Coordinates of C-alpha atoms in Angstrom, one line a residue:
X1 CA 24.5 -16.5 71.2
X2 CA 21.0 -17.9 71.2
X3 CA 20.0 -19.5 74.5
X4 CA 17.8 -22.6 74.6
X5 CA 14.8 -23.0 76.9
X6 CA 13.1 -26.3 77.9
X7 CA 10.1 -26.9 80.0
X8 CA 9.1 -29.8 82.4
X9 CA 6.3 -32.4 82.2
X10 CA 4.9 -33.1 85.7
X11 CA 4.7 -36.9 85.5
X12 CA 6.0 -37.1 89.1
X13 CA 2.6 -37.0 91.0
X14 CA 0.7 -34.5 88.8
X15 CA 0.4 -30.7 88.9
X16 CA -1.4 -28.1 90.9
X17 CA -1.6 -24.5 92.2
X18 CA 0.7 -25.4 95.1
X19 CA 4.2 -27.0 95.2
X20 CA 4.0 -30.7 94.5
X21 CA 6.8 -32.1 96.6
X22 CA 8.6 -35.4 96.4
X23 CA 11.7 -36.4 94.5
X24 CA 15.0 -37.9 95.6
X25 CA 13.4 -40.9 97.2
X26 CA 10.4 -39.0 98.7
X27 CA 6.9 -39.7 97.6
X28 CA 5.1 -36.7 95.9
X29 CA 2.7 -34.5 97.8
X30 CA -0.9 -33.9 96.9
X31 CA -1.7 -32.5 93.4
X32 CA -4.8 -30.9 92.1
X33 CA -4.4 -32.1 88.4
X34 CA -3.7 -35.6 87.3
X35 CA -0.6 -36.3 85.3
X36 CA -2.6 -38.1 82.6
X37 CA -2.2 -37.9 78.9
X38 CA -4.9 -35.3 78.2
X39 CA -3.4 -32.9 80.8
X40 CA 0.2 -33.6 79.9
X41 CA -0.7 -32.9 76.3
X42 CA -1.9 -29.5 77.3
X43 CA 1.4 -28.8 79.0
X44 CA 3.4 -30.1 76.0
X45 CA 1.3 -28.0 73.6
X46 CA 1.7 -24.9 75.8
X47 CA 5.5 -25.5 75.8
X48 CA 5.8 -25.8 72.1
X49 CA 3.4 -22.9 71.4
X50 CA 5.5 -20.6 73.7
X51 CA 8.8 -21.4 72.1
X52 CA 10.3 -24.0 74.4
X53 CA 12.4 -26.5 72.5
X54 CA 12.1 -29.6 74.7
X55 CA 10.5 -30.8 78.0
X56 CA 12.3 -32.7 80.7
X57 CA 10.4 -35.8 81.8
X58 CA 11.6 -37.1 85.2
X59 CA 12.5 -40.6 86.3
X60 CA 12.1 -42.3 89.6
X61 CA 10.0 -44.8 91.6
X62 CA 7.2 -42.2 92.0
X63 CA 7.1 -41.0 88.4
X64 CA 5.3 -42.4 85.4
X65 CA 7.9 -44.1 83.1
X66 CA 9.5 -41.4 81.1
X67 CA 10.0 -43.5 77.9
X68 CA 6.4 -44.6 77.6
X69 CA 5.0 -41.2 78.7
X70 CA 6.9 -39.3 76.1
X71 CA 6.3 -41.8 73.3
X72 CA 2.6 -41.2 73.8
X73 CA 3.0 -37.5 74.0
X74 CA 5.0 -37.4 70.8
X75 CA 1.8 -38.3 69.0
X76 CA -0.3 -35.5 70.6
X77 CA 2.2 -32.7 70.0
X78 CA 4.0 -31.4 66.9
X79 CA 7.5 -30.1 67.4
X80 CA 8.4 -30.4 71.0
X81 CA 11.4 -32.5 71.8
X82 CA 11.5 -34.7 74.9
X83 CA 14.4 -34.7 77.4
X84 CA 13.9 -38.2 78.7
X85 CA 15.5 -38.9 82.1
X86 CA 16.5 -42.5 82.5
X87 CA 18.7 -44.6 84.8
X88 CA 21.5 -46.6 83.1
X89 CA 21.7 -49.2 85.8
X90 CA 18.3 -50.6 85.2
X91 CA 18.4 -51.3 81.5
X92 CA 21.1 -53.0 79.3
X93 CA 23.2 -50.6 77.2
X94 CA 22.4 -52.3 73.9
X95 CA 18.6 -52.1 74.7
X96 CA 18.9 -48.4 75.7
X97 CA 20.8 -47.6 72.5
X98 CA 18.2 -49.4 70.5
X99 CA 15.3 -47.7 72.3
X100 CA 16.8 -44.3 71.8
X101 CA 17.3 -45.0 68.1
X102 CA 13.8 -46.2 67.7
X103 CA 12.4 -43.1 69.5
X104 CA 14.6 -40.7 67.5
X105 CA 13.9 -42.2 64.1
X106 CA 10.1 -42.7 64.6
X107 CA 9.6 -39.3 66.2
X108 CA 11.6 -37.3 63.6
X109 CA 14.5 -36.5 65.8
X110 CA 12.6 -35.3 69.0
X111 CA 14.7 -37.2 71.6
X112 CA 17.2 -35.8 74.1
X113 CA 18.5 -37.9 77.0
X114 CA 19.1 -37.0 80.6
X115 CA 21.2 -39.7 82.2
X116 CA 20.5 -40.0 85.9
X117 CA 23.0 -42.3 87.7
X118 CA 20.8 -42.4 90.8
X119 CA 21.5 -40.4 94.0
X120 CA 19.6 -42.5 96.5
X121 CA 20.7 -46.1 97.3
X122 CA 17.4 -47.1 98.9
X123 CA 15.5 -46.1 95.7
X124 CA 18.0 -47.8 93.5
X125 CA 17.5 -51.0 95.4
X126 CA 13.8 -50.9 94.5
X127 CA 15.0 -51.4 90.9
X128 CA 17.3 -54.3 91.9
X129 CA 20.5 -52.1 91.8
X130 CA 22.7 -52.7 94.9
X131 CA 25.9 -50.9 93.8
X132 CA 27.1 -48.0 96.0
X133 CA 27.2 -44.4 94.6
X134 CA 30.8 -44.4 93.3
X135 CA 30.4 -47.8 91.7
X136 CA 27.2 -46.6 89.9
X137 CA 29.2 -43.8 88.3
X138 CA 31.9 -46.2 87.1
X139 CA 29.2 -48.5 85.6
X140 CA 27.7 -45.4 84.0
X141 CA 31.0 -44.6 82.3
X142 CA 31.1 -48.1 80.8
X143 CA 27.4 -47.8 79.8
X144 CA 27.8 -44.6 78.0
X145 CA 30.9 -45.8 76.2
X146 CA 29.0 -48.7 74.8
X147 CA 26.0 -46.6 73.8
X148 CA 28.0 -43.9 72.1
X149 CA 30.0 -46.5 70.1
X150 CA 26.8 -48.2 69.1
X151 CA 25.3 -44.9 67.9
X152 CA 28.4 -44.3 65.9
X153 CA 27.7 -47.5 64.0
X154 CA 30.5 -49.5 65.5
X155 CA 30.5 -53.2 66.4
X156 CA 31.2 -53.2 70.1
X157 CA 33.1 -55.7 72.2
X158 CA 33.7 -54.6 75.8
X159 CA 34.5 -56.6 78.9
X160 CA 34.3 -54.1 81.8
X161 CA 34.1 -54.1 85.5
X162 CA 30.3 -54.1 85.4
X163 CA 29.2 -54.6 81.8
X164 CA 30.0 -57.0 79.0
X165 CA 28.9 -57.1 75.4
X166 CA 30.1 -59.1 72.4
X167 CA 29.5 -58.3 68.8
X168 CA 27.0 -55.6 69.6
X169 CA 25.9 -53.6 66.6
X170 CA 22.7 -51.6 66.0
X171 CA 20.7 -52.4 62.9
X172 CA 19.7 -48.8 62.6
X173 CA 21.5 -45.9 64.3
X174 CA 19.6 -42.8 65.5
X175 CA 19.6 -39.8 63.2
X176 CA 20.5 -37.4 64.7
X177 CA 22.3 -38.9 67.6
X178 CA 20.5 -37.7 70.8
X179 CA 22.3 -35.2 72.9
X180 CA 23.2 -36.5 76.4
X181 CA 22.4 -34.2 79.4
X182 CA 24.2 -35.1 82.6
X183 CA 24.3 -33.6 86.1
X184 CA 26.0 -34.3 89.4
X185 CA 28.2 -32.4 91.8
X186 CA 30.4 -35.2 93.3
X187 CA 33.9 -35.9 92.0
X188 CA 32.6 -39.2 90.5
X189 CA 29.9 -37.4 88.6
X190 CA 32.3 -34.8 87.3
X191 CA 34.6 -37.4 85.8
X192 CA 31.8 -39.0 83.9
X193 CA 30.2 -35.7 82.8
X194 CA 33.5 -34.5 81.5
X195 CA 33.9 -37.6 79.3
X196 CA 30.4 -38.2 78.0
X197 CA 28.1 -35.2 78.5
X198 CA 27.0 -32.9 75.6
X199 CA 25.3 -30.7 78.2
X200 CA 26.3 -30.5 81.8
X201 CA 23.3 -29.6 84.0
X202 CA 23.4 -27.9 87.4
X203 CA 20.5 -27.0 89.7
X204 CA 19.9 -23.3 90.3
X205 CA 22.5 -22.1 92.7
X206 CA 23.8 -18.5 93.0
X207 CA 25.9 -17.4 90.0
X208 CA 29.3 -17.6 91.8
X209 CA 28.6 -21.3 92.7
X210 CA 27.4 -22.1 89.2
X211 CA 30.5 -20.4 87.6
X212 CA 32.7 -22.5 89.9
X213 CA 31.0 -25.7 88.7
X214 CA 31.3 -24.7 85.1
X215 CA 35.0 -24.0 85.5
X216 CA 35.5 -27.4 87.3
X217 CA 33.8 -29.3 84.5
X218 CA 35.6 -27.4 81.7
X219 CA 39.0 -28.3 83.3
X220 CA 38.0 -31.9 83.5
X221 CA 36.7 -32.0 80.0
X222 CA 39.8 -30.4 78.6
X223 CA 41.8 -33.5 79.8
X224 CA 39.4 -35.9 78.0
X225 CA 39.4 -37.1 74.4
X226 CA 35.9 -35.9 73.4
X227 CA 36.3 -36.5 69.7
X228 CA 35.7 -32.8 68.9
X229 CA 32.4 -32.6 70.9
X230 CA 32.1 -29.3 72.7
X231 CA 30.5 -29.3 76.2
X232 CA 27.7 -26.9 76.9
X233 CA 26.1 -26.0 80.2
X234 CA 22.5 -25.8 81.4
X235 CA 20.6 -25.0 84.6
X236 CA 17.5 -26.6 86.0
X237 CA 15.4 -24.0 88.0
X238 CA 11.8 -23.1 88.6
X239 CA 10.2 -19.8 87.7
X240 CA 7.7 -17.4 89.2
X241 CA 7.5 -14.5 86.8
X242 CA 4.8 -11.8 86.7
X243 CA 4.1 -8.4 85.2
X244 CA 5.4 -6.8 88.4
X245 CA 7.9 -7.9 91.1
X246 CA 5.2 -7.4 93.8
X247 CA 2.9 -9.9 92.0
X248 CA 5.7 -12.4 91.7
X249 CA 6.7 -12.3 95.3
X250 CA 3.1 -12.4 96.4
X251 CA 2.8 -15.7 94.4
X252 CA 6.0 -17.0 96.1
X253 CA 4.4 -16.1 99.4
X254 CA 1.2 -17.9 98.5
X255 CA 3.1 -21.0 97.7
X256 CA 5.1 -20.8 100.9
X257 CA 1.9 -20.2 103.0
X258 CA 0.5 -23.4 101.5
X259 CA 3.3 -25.5 103.0
X260 CA 2.6 -26.7 106.6
X261 CA 5.6 -26.5 109.0
X262 CA 5.2 -30.2 109.9
X263 CA 5.5 -31.2 106.2
X264 CA 8.7 -29.1 105.9
X265 CA 10.2 -30.8 108.9
X266 CA 9.3 -34.3 107.6
X267 CA 10.6 -33.6 104.1
X268 CA 13.8 -32.0 105.3
X269 CA 14.5 -35.0 107.6
X270 CA 14.2 -37.3 104.6
X271 CA 16.3 -35.1 102.3
X272 CA 19.1 -34.9 104.9
X273 CA 19.6 -38.6 104.4
X274 CA 20.3 -38.1 100.7
X275 CA 23.5 -39.5 99.2
X276 CA 23.4 -36.7 96.5
X277 CA 26.0 -34.0 96.7
X278 CA 23.8 -31.7 94.6
X279 CA 20.9 -32.3 97.1
X280 CA 23.3 -31.3 100.0
X281 CA 24.1 -28.1 98.2
X282 CA 20.3 -27.4 97.7
X283 CA 19.7 -27.9 101.5
X284 CA 22.6 -25.6 102.4
X285 CA 20.9 -22.7 100.6
X286 CA 18.0 -22.6 103.1
X287 CA 19.0 -24.8 106.0
X288 CA 15.4 -26.0 106.4
X289 CA 14.3 -22.5 107.5
X290 CA 11.4 -20.6 105.8
X291 CA 13.0 -17.2 106.5
X292 CA 15.6 -15.5 104.4
X293 CA 14.9 -17.6 101.3
X294 CA 16.2 -15.1 98.7
X295 CA 19.7 -16.5 98.4
X296 CA 20.7 -14.2 95.5
X297 CA 18.7 -11.4 93.9
X298 CA 15.6 -13.0 92.5
X299 CA 16.8 -16.5 93.4
X300 CA 14.4 -18.0 95.9
X301 CA 15.0 -21.3 97.8
X302 CA 11.5 -21.9 99.0
X303 CA 10.7 -24.8 96.6
X304 CA 13.4 -26.9 98.2
X305 CA 11.6 -26.9 101.5
X306 CA 9.3 -29.7 100.3
X307 CA 10.8 -30.8 97.0
X308 CA 13.9 -32.9 96.4
X309 CA 16.1 -32.1 93.5
X310 CA 15.8 -28.6 91.9
X311 CA 14.8 -26.5 94.8
X312 CA 15.2 -22.8 93.7
X313 CA 13.1 -20.5 91.6
X314 CA 13.7 -17.3 89.7
X315 CA 11.2 -14.8 91.1
X316 CA 10.5 -11.3 89.9
X317 CA 9.1 -9.2 87.1
X318 CA 9.6 -10.4 83.6
X319 CA 12.4 -7.9 83.2
X320 CA 14.1 -9.0 86.5
X321 CA 13.9 -12.7 85.5
X322 CA 15.4 -11.8 82.1
X323 CA 18.2 -10.0 83.9
X324 CA 19.0 -13.0 86.0
X325 CA 19.0 -15.3 83.0
X326 CA 21.3 -12.9 81.2
X327 CA 23.6 -13.0 84.3
X328 CA 23.8 -16.8 84.2
X329 CA 24.3 -16.6 80.4
X330 CA 27.3 -14.4 80.9
X331 CA 29.1 -17.0 83.0
X332 CA 28.5 -19.7 80.5
X333 CA 24.9 -21.2 81.0
X334 CA 23.4 -21.7 77.5
X335 CA 20.3 -23.8 78.3
X336 CA 17.6 -23.5 80.9
X337 CA 15.3 -26.3 82.0
X338 CA 12.4 -24.5 83.6
X339 CA 9.1 -25.2 85.4
X340 CA 6.4 -23.5 87.4
X341 CA 3.3 -24.2 89.4
X342 CA 1.0 -24.9 87.7
X343 CA 3.1 -26.0 84.7
X344 CA 0.4 -25.2 82.1
X345 CA -0.1 -21.5 83.1
X346 CA 3.6 -21.2 83.9
X347 CA 4.6 -21.9 80.4
X348 CA 2.5 -18.9 79.2
X349 CA 3.8 -16.6 82.0
X350 CA 7.4 -17.2 80.9
X351 CA 6.8 -17.6 77.2
X352 CA 4.8 -14.5 76.9
X353 CA 6.6 -12.4 79.5
X354 CA 10.3 -13.2 79.5
X355 CA 11.2 -14.7 76.2
X356 CA 10.2 -11.6 74.2
X357 CA 12.5 -9.5 76.4
X358 CA 15.4 -12.0 75.8
X359 CA 14.7 -11.9 72.0
X360 CA 14.9 -8.1 72.1
X361 CA 18.3 -8.4 73.8
X362 CA 19.6 -10.8 71.1
X363 CA 19.8 -13.7 73.6
X364 CA 17.1 -15.9 72.2
X365 CA 15.9 -16.8 68.7
X366 CA 12.3 -18.1 68.4
X367 CA 12.4 -21.7 67.2
X368 CA 8.7 -21.7 66.2
X369 CA 7.6 -21.5 62.5
X370 CA 6.9 -17.9 61.4
X371 CA 3.4 -16.7 62.4
X372 CA 1.5 -13.6 61.6
X373 CA 2.4 -10.6 63.8
X374 CA -0.4 -8.3 62.9
X375 CA -4.0 -8.9 61.9
X376 CA -6.5 -6.3 60.8
X377 CA -10.0 -7.4 61.5
X378 CA -13.0 -5.2 60.7
X379 CA -15.7 -5.0 63.2
X380 CA -18.6 -2.6 63.9
X381 CA -17.5 -2.1 67.5
X382 CA -13.9 -1.4 66.5
X383 CA -11.9 1.7 66.8
X384 CA -11.1 4.2 64.2
X385 CA -12.6 3.5 60.8
X386 CA -14.5 0.4 62.1
X387 CA -11.3 -1.6 62.0
X388 CA -9.7 -3.5 64.9
X389 CA -5.9 -4.0 64.5
X390 CA -4.7 -6.7 66.7
X391 CA -1.4 -5.6 68.1
X392 CA 1.7 -7.8 67.4
X393 CA 1.8 -8.9 71.1
X394 CA -1.9 -9.9 71.1
X395 CA -2.8 -13.6 70.9
X396 CA -4.2 -14.5 67.5
X397 CA -6.3 -17.4 68.5
X398 CA -7.9 -18.4 71.8
X399 CA -9.9 -21.4 72.9
X400 CA -12.3 -21.2 75.9
X401 CA -13.8 -24.5 77.2
X402 CA -16.6 -24.7 79.7
X403 CA -16.5 -28.4 80.4
X404 CA -16.4 -29.2 84.2
X405 CA -13.9 -32.0 83.4
X406 CA -10.4 -30.8 82.5
X407 CA -8.7 -32.0 79.3
X408 CA -12.1 -33.0 77.9
X409 CA -13.5 -34.0 74.5
X410 CA -14.8 -30.5 74.4
X411 CA -11.3 -29.1 74.6
X412 CA -10.0 -31.5 71.9
X413 CA -12.9 -30.4 69.6
X414 CA -12.3 -26.7 70.2
X415 CA -8.5 -27.0 69.6
X416 CA -9.2 -29.0 66.4
X417 CA -11.6 -26.3 65.1
X418 CA -9.0 -23.5 65.9
X419 CA -6.3 -25.4 64.2
X420 CA -8.4 -26.1 61.1
X421 CA -9.5 -22.5 60.7
X422 CA -6.0 -20.9 61.1
X423 CA -3.5 -23.6 60.3
X424 CA -1.9 -23.4 63.8
X425 CA -2.8 -24.3 67.3
X426 CA -4.4 -21.7 69.7
X427 CA -2.0 -19.3 71.5
X428 CA -4.3 -19.1 74.5
X429 CA -6.1 -22.1 75.9
X430 CA -8.6 -21.5 78.8
X431 CA -9.7 -24.8 80.2
X432 CA -12.0 -23.4 82.8
X433 CA -12.1 -26.6 84.9
X434 CA -8.5 -26.0 85.8
X435 CA -9.1 -22.5 87.3
X436 CA -10.6 -23.9 90.5
X437 CA -11.9 -21.4 93.1
X438 CA -10.3 -18.4 91.2
X439 CA -13.2 -18.5 88.8
X440 CA -15.5 -17.6 91.7
X441 CA -13.2 -14.8 92.9
X442 CA -14.0 -11.6 91.0
X443 CA -10.7 -10.1 92.3
X444 CA -8.5 -13.0 90.9
X445 CA -5.8 -11.4 88.8
X446 CA -5.1 -14.6 87.0
X447 CA -8.7 -14.8 85.6
X448 CA -8.7 -11.1 84.8
X449 CA -5.6 -11.7 82.7
X450 CA -7.3 -14.5 80.8
X451 CA -10.3 -12.3 80.2
X452 CA -8.1 -9.6 78.7
X453 CA -6.2 -12.1 76.5
X454 CA -9.4 -13.7 75.2
X455 CA -10.9 -10.3 74.6
X456 CA -8.0 -9.3 72.4
X457 CA -7.9 -12.5 70.4
X458 CA -8.6 -12.2 66.7
X459 CA -10.4 -15.5 66.8
X460 CA -11.9 -17.3 69.8
X461 CA -13.6 -20.7 69.8
X462 CA -16.0 -20.8 72.7
X463 CA -17.0 -24.4 73.5
X464 CA -19.2 -26.1 76.0
X465 CA -21.1 -29.4 76.5
X466 CA -24.8 -29.0 76.4
X467 CA -26.4 -28.7 79.9
X468 CA -30.2 -28.5 80.1
X469 CA -30.2 -27.5 76.4
X470 CA -27.7 -24.6 76.9
X471 CA -24.1 -24.0 77.9
X472 CA -22.7 -24.8 81.3
X473 CA -22.7 -22.6 84.4
X474 CA -18.9 -22.8 84.3
X475 CA -18.8 -21.0 81.0
X476 CA -21.4 -18.5 82.2
X477 CA -19.1 -17.6 85.1
X478 CA -16.3 -16.8 82.8
X479 CA -18.3 -14.9 80.1
X480 CA -20.1 -12.9 82.8
X481 CA -16.7 -11.1 83.4
X482 CA -16.8 -9.6 79.8
X483 CA -18.5 -6.2 79.4
X484 CA -20.5 -5.4 76.3
X485 CA -17.8 -4.9 73.6
X486 CA -15.3 -7.0 75.6
X487 CA -14.9 -9.5 72.7
X488 CA -13.3 -7.7 69.8
X489 CA -12.6 -10.5 67.3
X490 CA -14.3 -13.3 65.4
X491 CA -16.0 -15.9 67.6
X492 CA -17.1 -19.5 66.9
X493 CA -19.7 -21.1 69.1
X494 CA -19.2 -24.8 69.6
X495 CA -21.2 -27.3 71.6
X496 CA -21.1 -31.0 72.1
X497 CA -24.0 -33.3 73.2
X498 CA -24.9 -36.9 73.6
X499 CA -27.6 -36.8 70.9
X500 CA -29.2 -34.6 68.1
X501 CA -32.0 -33.2 70.3
X502 CA -30.0 -30.0 71.1
X503 CA -28.5 -29.4 67.7
X504 CA -29.7 -25.8 67.8
X505 CA -28.1 -25.0 71.2
X506 CA -25.1 -23.2 69.9
X507 CA -27.3 -21.0 67.7
X508 CA -30.0 -20.3 70.2
X509 CA -27.7 -19.9 73.2
X510 CA -24.1 -19.1 72.6
X511 CA -24.3 -17.3 69.3
X512 CA -26.5 -14.5 70.6
X513 CA -24.5 -14.0 73.8
X514 CA -21.2 -13.8 71.9
X515 CA -22.6 -11.2 69.6
X516 CA -24.0 -9.3 72.5
X517 CA -20.4 -9.2 74.0
X518 CA -19.1 -7.6 70.8
X519 CA -17.8 -10.5 68.8
X520 CA -18.4 -11.0 65.1
X521 CA -20.0 -14.4 64.7
X522 CA -20.0 -14.9 60.9
X523 CA -20.8 -18.6 60.8
X524 CA -23.6 -20.8 62.2
X525 CA -22.7 -22.4 65.5
X526 CA -21.2 -25.9 65.3
X527 CA -22.9 -28.8 67.1
X528 CA -21.2 -32.2 67.5
X529 CA -22.1 -35.5 68.9
X530 CA -19.6 -36.3 71.7
X531 CA -19.0 -39.6 70.1
X532 CA -17.8 -37.8 66.9
X533 CA -15.4 -35.4 68.6
X534 CA -12.4 -37.1 67.1
X535 CA -13.9 -37.8 63.6
X536 CA -12.7 -35.2 61.0
X537 CA -15.7 -36.1 58.8
X538 CA -18.0 -34.7 61.5
X539 CA -16.4 -31.3 61.1
X540 CA -15.9 -31.3 57.3
X541 CA -19.2 -29.8 56.0
X542 CA -19.1 -27.0 58.6
X543 CA -15.5 -26.2 58.0
X544 CA -16.0 -26.1 54.3
X545 CA -18.4 -23.2 54.8
X546 CA -16.7 -21.5 57.7
X547 CA -13.1 -21.6 56.7
X548 CA -13.3 -19.1 53.8
X549 CA -15.5 -16.7 55.7
X550 CA -13.3 -16.7 58.8
X551 CA -10.1 -16.5 56.7
X552 CA -11.4 -13.5 54.9
X553 CA -12.1 -11.6 58.1
X554 CA -8.8 -12.5 59.7
X555 CA -6.8 -11.4 56.7
X556 CA -8.7 -8.3 55.6
X557 CA -6.2 -5.5 55.0
X558 CA -6.1 -2.8 57.6
X559 CA -8.6 0.0 56.8
X560 CA -10.7 -2.1 54.4
X561 CA -14.4 -1.6 54.7
X562 CA -16.4 -4.3 56.7

């Protein structure tokens, strides 16, 4: 059995280093990073670079529209699928079937659908939907019947309790048909899920409770005519995974400490009014109290104090989190929809820490295209024989960006250079503007980890806008953490400016510093006008000279002379 792992796109109020609350009719709390296209692109890239298959994109009055957001992000990512959450009561079934077909066909099969019937009546009324909860599920049943028959190429006539179509037929059916993900803990939800869902989703409850729900849905599905479609099971849960259990629980404590008591009281009061049975089950795990939040080994209910919906997190060392995932897999969970705060860094913590362990246990197969697992790179400061052998677990390519604005043109340029030099996106992206105060804290373990990863990279693109004819202070703060010899691979200095006056800045400033820190800098530094950052022609001449040199260094056989 190979498990599937999906990530989450924070279009519901943005992202940050603290829990961004909201959901189930509640407005989101404050976020430190905007949920805009440049940042969401970073999260999507991190997800696909770390082996996640898809990313859930939420729906609701306080979210960006999931269809439009993911359509845009499909053009800034390569392979990642999008699990688009949508509400069947606010769009006609023929239009929904057509939209899904268009998305699927134009994106190359990168659409999955999360059908959200709507748990909160007051929020549904904002959309003009005044049906009660049970009626919404009966309407959803009719909706999905129409949509599935349209996707099968049928001409559909249906005169139901809520919906009516005549002679409905799609001009172009989706290929492949998108899988339907469906959650819900009420009897009305179970009936619809058993009939229509490809994947039944539950929030992260203790294993016994999840096993009970799986058995319930299996019994209901066995009584339905599912046309040979098997039903699978997935779980939506947050993650806090670190190298050690102590580090993970310290992070959970930090998140909890950042939640004021009055905010917890206010959010809990709102969530207690929820019509959702699943939300009631989440609340029951913690009872609104901040003590005794570990409701099962490594399952922590602290997120649910201020966030509606999925309110639990798997917390522990990478091995412990892998153990819990294996425990859920043994009771029938095959897919996991995960997230973390912040989502960008969290994708790397889980992708680099937990997924390799699950692969070793035979529980996960990497969906990414094959990539080199060992690179011998000869450098003067290397170890034995003057050759550095980058271990299989080391990142091959890193990008470090010193622009004070996150998700900047500088980041786009650096990522493009890394991709053009290696044929793949960077495994490690350090957008220094997103590190906040940690960059000033010389004891910050998160920054130390990034320094270690960049130091071990076979290729690192170091990029900055020009500031007073040199690189930024933000980049200096990061590079000051490297000792002499701390960079062991090939480095490319890249700088962007408003005009040609500082064209020598990467040569006179960055190049000498990178060499001093131990990197091999085999090519002239690259200087770009900011206005040309997205013009391939602006890179062409430099790449023509740099690509063969860098490629030769990265692929030199182990032990070959420098």
